[in-house]
Short mmCIF file of C-alpha atoms in Angstrom, two decimals:
data_model
loop_
_atom_site.label_atom_id
_atom_site.label_comp_id
_atom_site.label_asym_id
_atom_site.label_seq_id
_atom_site.Cartn_x
_atom_site.Cartn_y
_atom_site.Cartn_z
CA UNK A 1088 91.98 96.03 128.30
CA UNK A 1089 94.05 97.85 125.89
CA UNK A 1090 93.05 99.01 122.48
CA UNK A 1091 94.36 100.87 119.54
CA UNK A 1092 93.03 102.85 116.83
CA UNK A 1093 94.78 104.00 113.49
CA UNK A 1094 92.96 106.61 111.88
CA UNK A 1095 93.27 106.11 108.07
CA UNK A 1096 93.76 102.46 106.34
CA UNK A 1097 95.63 104.16 103.63
CA UNK A 1098 97.72 107.18 103.62
CA UNK A 1099 99.15 108.57 100.09
CA UNK A 1100 101.94 111.19 100.19
CA UNK A 1101 104.45 112.66 97.62
CA UNK A 1102 108.12 112.14 97.78
CA UNK A 1103 109.67 114.95 100.15
CA UNK A 1104 106.49 115.73 101.97
CA UNK A 1105 105.64 115.12 105.57
CA UNK A 1106 104.27 111.72 106.49
CA UNK A 1107 101.72 111.81 109.68
CA UNK A 1108 100.35 108.25 110.46
CA UNK A 1109 97.96 108.61 113.48
CA UNK A 1110 97.55 106.49 116.46
CA UNK A 1111 95.26 106.70 119.52
CA UNK A 1112 95.19 104.39 122.41
CA UNK A 1113 93.21 103.30 125.47
CA UNK A 1114 94.91 101.73 128.41
CA UNK A 1115 94.17 101.45 132.06
CA UNK A 1116 97.65 102.23 133.02
CA UNK A 1117 100.42 104.14 131.41
CA UNK A 1118 100.97 102.52 128.33
CA UNK A 1119 103.77 101.36 126.76
CA UNK A 1120 103.54 101.93 123.00
CA UNK A 1121 105.52 100.57 119.91
CA UNK A 1122 105.45 101.69 115.88
CA UNK A 1123 106.15 98.53 114.02
CA UNK A 1124 106.78 98.65 110.01
CA UNK A 1125 106.03 95.69 107.58
CA UNK A 1126 107.37 95.50 104.16
CA UNK A 1127 105.72 92.94 101.76
CA UNK A 1128 106.16 89.39 102.70
CA UNK A 1129 108.21 90.25 105.63
CA UNK A 1130 107.74 90.24 109.43
CA UNK A 1131 107.49 93.37 111.34
CA UNK A 1132 110.29 95.89 112.10
CA UNK A 1133 110.52 97.83 115.25
CA UNK A 1134 110.41 101.54 114.28
CA UNK A 1135 110.41 102.98 118.11
CA UNK A 1136 109.02 102.61 121.42
CA UNK A 1137 107.72 104.77 124.07
CA UNK A 1138 108.15 103.12 127.58
CA UNK A 1139 107.70 106.32 129.78
CA UNK A 1140 110.76 108.08 129.44
CA UNK A 1141 111.14 111.12 127.04
CA UNK A 1142 107.44 112.00 125.48
CA UNK A 1143 109.29 112.37 121.89
CA UNK A 1144 110.81 109.32 120.73
CA UNK A 1145 113.51 109.07 117.79
CA UNK A 1146 113.25 105.92 115.96
CA UNK A 1147 115.16 104.37 112.73
CA UNK A 1148 115.00 105.88 109.15
CA UNK A 1149 114.35 109.35 110.52
CA UNK A 1150 110.74 108.63 112.08
CA UNK A 1151 109.75 109.91 115.52
CA UNK A 1152 106.51 110.01 117.45
CA UNK A 1153 105.20 112.26 120.30
CA UNK A 1154 103.38 110.49 123.28
CA UNK A 1155 100.55 113.02 124.26
CA UNK A 1156 98.76 111.49 127.53
CA UNK A 1157 96.21 114.57 127.04
CA UNK A 1158 95.06 113.39 123.75
CA UNK A 1159 95.82 109.60 124.31
CA UNK A 1160 97.84 109.71 121.16
CA UNK A 1161 101.05 108.48 119.71
CA UNK A 1162 101.18 110.04 116.39
CA UNK A 1163 104.25 108.81 113.98
CA UNK A 1164 105.64 111.52 111.55
CA UNK A 1165 108.70 111.85 109.28
CA UNK A 1166 109.65 115.22 107.80
CA UNK A 1167 110.40 114.21 104.25
CA UNK A 1168 108.89 110.85 102.78
CA UNK A 1169 111.20 108.72 100.70
CA UNK A 1170 110.04 106.10 98.22
CA UNK A 1171 111.61 103.31 100.33
CA UNK A 1172 108.95 104.29 103.18
CA UNK A 1173 106.28 102.94 101.40
CA UNK A 1174 105.11 99.71 103.57
CA UNK A 1175 102.19 98.97 106.27
CA UNK A 1176 102.73 100.80 109.42
CA UNK A 1177 101.18 99.13 112.71
CA UNK A 1178 100.67 100.79 116.20
CA UNK A 1179 100.87 98.57 119.27
CA UNK A 1180 100.34 98.67 122.76
CA UNK A 1181 101.67 96.40 125.47
CA UNK A 1182 99.82 94.69 128.06
CA UNK A 1183 101.29 95.21 131.55
CA UNK A 1184 98.04 95.88 133.42
CA UNK A 1185 97.09 94.20 136.53
CA UNK A 1186 100.23 92.84 137.60
CA UNK A 1187 100.21 90.35 134.97
CA UNK A 1188 103.45 92.11 133.65
CA UNK A 1189 104.09 90.55 130.13
CA UNK A 1190 104.49 92.05 126.77
CA UNK A 1191 101.43 90.94 124.62
CA UNK A 1192 100.84 93.34 122.01
CA UNK A 1193 97.51 94.87 120.87
CA UNK A 1194 97.85 96.22 117.37
CA UNK A 1195 95.93 98.83 115.30
CA UNK A 1196 94.79 97.87 112.16
CA UNK A 1197 97.59 99.01 110.27
CA UNK A 1198 98.09 101.96 107.92
CA UNK A 1199 99.45 101.48 104.33
CA UNK A 1200 101.61 104.22 103.28
CA UNK A 1201 102.29 105.07 99.40
CA UNK A 1202 104.99 107.46 98.39
CA UNK A 1203 104.21 108.90 95.03
CA UNK A 1204 107.42 110.41 92.99
CA UNK B 128 123.25 88.06 114.61
CA UNK B 129 120.67 85.62 113.76
CA UNK B 130 117.08 87.02 114.03
CA UNK B 131 113.94 85.03 114.58
CA UNK B 132 113.52 82.14 111.88
CA UNK B 133 110.49 80.51 111.01
CA UNK B 134 109.65 77.62 108.82
CA UNK B 135 108.23 76.91 106.51
CA UNK B 136 107.88 80.27 104.79
CA UNK B 137 104.76 78.97 103.05
CA UNK B 138 102.49 75.76 103.48
CA UNK B 139 99.64 74.84 101.41
CA UNK B 140 97.79 71.93 102.64
CA UNK B 141 94.16 70.55 102.24
CA UNK B 142 91.27 71.05 104.57
CA UNK B 143 91.15 68.57 107.52
CA UNK B 144 94.84 68.10 107.48
CA UNK B 145 97.21 68.86 110.48
CA UNK B 146 100.15 71.19 110.26
CA UNK B 147 102.99 72.17 112.07
CA UNK B 148 104.80 75.47 112.06
CA UNK B 149 108.37 76.27 113.81
CA UNK B 150 109.80 79.10 115.18
CA UNK B 151 113.44 79.58 116.48
CA UNK B 152 113.71 82.61 118.75
CA UNK B 153 116.83 84.70 119.01
CA UNK B 154 119.00 83.01 121.17
CA UNK B 155 119.06 84.57 124.83
CA UNK B 156 115.18 85.62 124.33
CA UNK B 157 113.10 83.84 126.95
CA UNK B 158 109.88 85.41 125.90
CA UNK B 159 108.08 83.88 122.72
CA UNK B 160 104.87 84.97 121.06
CA UNK B 161 102.83 83.80 118.31
CA UNK B 162 100.64 86.23 116.32
CA UNK B 163 98.39 85.46 113.43
CA UNK B 164 97.72 87.94 110.69
CA UNK B 165 94.74 87.89 108.50
CA UNK B 166 93.01 90.04 106.13
CA UNK B 167 89.60 90.31 108.23
CA UNK B 168 90.86 90.29 111.80
CA UNK B 169 94.36 92.17 111.43
CA UNK B 170 97.02 90.92 113.95
CA UNK B 171 95.90 88.97 116.58
CA UNK B 172 97.74 87.46 119.84
CA UNK B 173 97.93 83.66 120.28
CA UNK B 174 99.99 82.40 123.00
CA UNK B 175 102.76 83.46 124.81
CA UNK B 176 105.88 81.60 126.43
CA UNK B 177 107.94 83.25 129.15
CA UNK B 178 110.80 80.88 130.62
CA UNK B 179 109.41 77.80 132.56
CA UNK B 180 106.17 79.37 133.37
CA UNK B 181 102.79 78.20 132.29
CA UNK B 182 102.26 79.70 128.65
CA UNK B 183 99.31 82.10 128.25
CA UNK B 184 97.00 80.52 125.78
CA UNK B 185 94.17 83.15 126.17
CA UNK B 186 94.26 84.33 122.28
CA UNK B 187 94.28 80.59 120.90
CA UNK B 188 90.89 80.60 118.69
CA UNK B 189 90.09 77.05 119.17
CA UNK B 190 91.03 73.59 120.64
CA UNK B 191 92.48 72.69 117.51
CA UNK B 192 95.35 75.07 118.01
CA UNK B 193 98.37 74.12 120.48
CA UNK B 194 101.76 75.18 120.91
CA UNK B 195 104.62 73.89 122.59
CA UNK B 196 108.01 75.42 123.53
CA UNK B 197 110.75 72.54 123.99
CA UNK B 198 113.99 73.55 126.14
CA UNK B 199 113.08 77.23 126.52
CA UNK B 200 113.87 77.75 122.89
CA UNK B 201 112.08 76.38 119.67
CA UNK B 202 108.48 76.51 119.57
CA UNK B 203 106.08 74.65 117.46
CA UNK B 204 102.34 75.88 116.61
CA UNK B 205 100.28 72.97 115.78
CA UNK B 206 96.74 73.31 114.00
CA UNK B 207 94.65 70.14 113.83
CA UNK B 208 92.00 69.44 111.19
CA UNK B 209 92.70 72.80 109.36
CA UNK B 210 89.92 74.71 108.37
CA UNK B 211 89.73 77.42 105.08
CA UNK B 212 89.29 80.27 108.18
CA UNK B 213 92.64 79.22 109.50
CA UNK B 214 94.32 80.56 106.08
CA UNK B 215 96.81 83.60 107.37
CA UNK B 216 100.25 84.52 108.04
CA UNK B 217 101.58 83.21 111.60
CA UNK B 218 104.00 85.67 112.71
CA UNK B 219 106.79 84.37 115.77
CA UNK B 220 108.17 87.01 117.94
CA UNK B 221 110.68 86.96 120.53
CA UNK B 222 112.11 89.21 123.24
CA UNK B 223 114.19 89.33 126.34
CA UNK B 224 112.47 88.74 129.80
CA UNK B 225 109.91 91.33 130.27
CA UNK B 226 108.98 92.09 133.61
CA UNK B 227 107.00 95.49 132.71
CA UNK B 228 106.14 94.55 129.16
CA UNK B 229 108.51 97.10 127.85
CA UNK B 230 110.75 95.00 125.96
CA UNK B 231 110.29 95.39 122.08
CA UNK B 232 109.46 92.09 120.35
CA UNK B 233 111.64 90.75 117.29
CA UNK B 234 109.55 89.03 114.47
CA UNK B 235 110.32 86.63 111.93
CA UNK B 236 109.05 86.80 108.50
CA UNK B 237 105.98 84.64 109.16
CA UNK B 238 104.61 81.21 107.55
CA UNK B 239 101.91 81.63 105.05
CA UNK B 240 99.22 79.01 105.59
CA UNK B 241 96.77 78.35 102.67
CA UNK B 242 94.05 76.05 103.27
CA UNK B 243 92.69 74.46 100.25
#
């Protein structure tokens, strides 16, 4: 079974600073990994996905993530934080093990990003 | 184009009542998922529909929960005899057919359910 751990339920950065949100996964098969962002009272919006192509994945709004198999990690980064980045971020792994081949997502607990002026 | 639409956006009901939550997926998306988001449990998978295949109900927390998908499009999640622990945001997502689980899911804004 897959699982996801997000280190740090809250991260606070200053505007213009580097954003680093940590995600580690556990999977019995090569994983498909996703980062989603959730703004208050809204659903989840896809930021980026890793599906076994390039290990460095670029997403929307200047975010990117690097898949590191040796570290079982998929950390999300952005070089310079903006006030509008304040939201909750979820890392997720897709279930496609055992031939069932469907995309049920297992989510991490989420990280709330606060951006200070 | 139109995204995933969920209704109602908010629902307040008394304990013991039945509720129905509706999801209208993106046109052409054959996969449809329901998730529940609550403070204590985070985001949890509930049920999955793919085309005409039997749904995967493995995430439904009790037999008070059921869901159907009519005509391969609109889905309804029904909770019978609601309990206070059912209070949560119920999110629906849809995606293109996924034979490898690699298709991104598109989420609606959810239904916030409050049980008094």
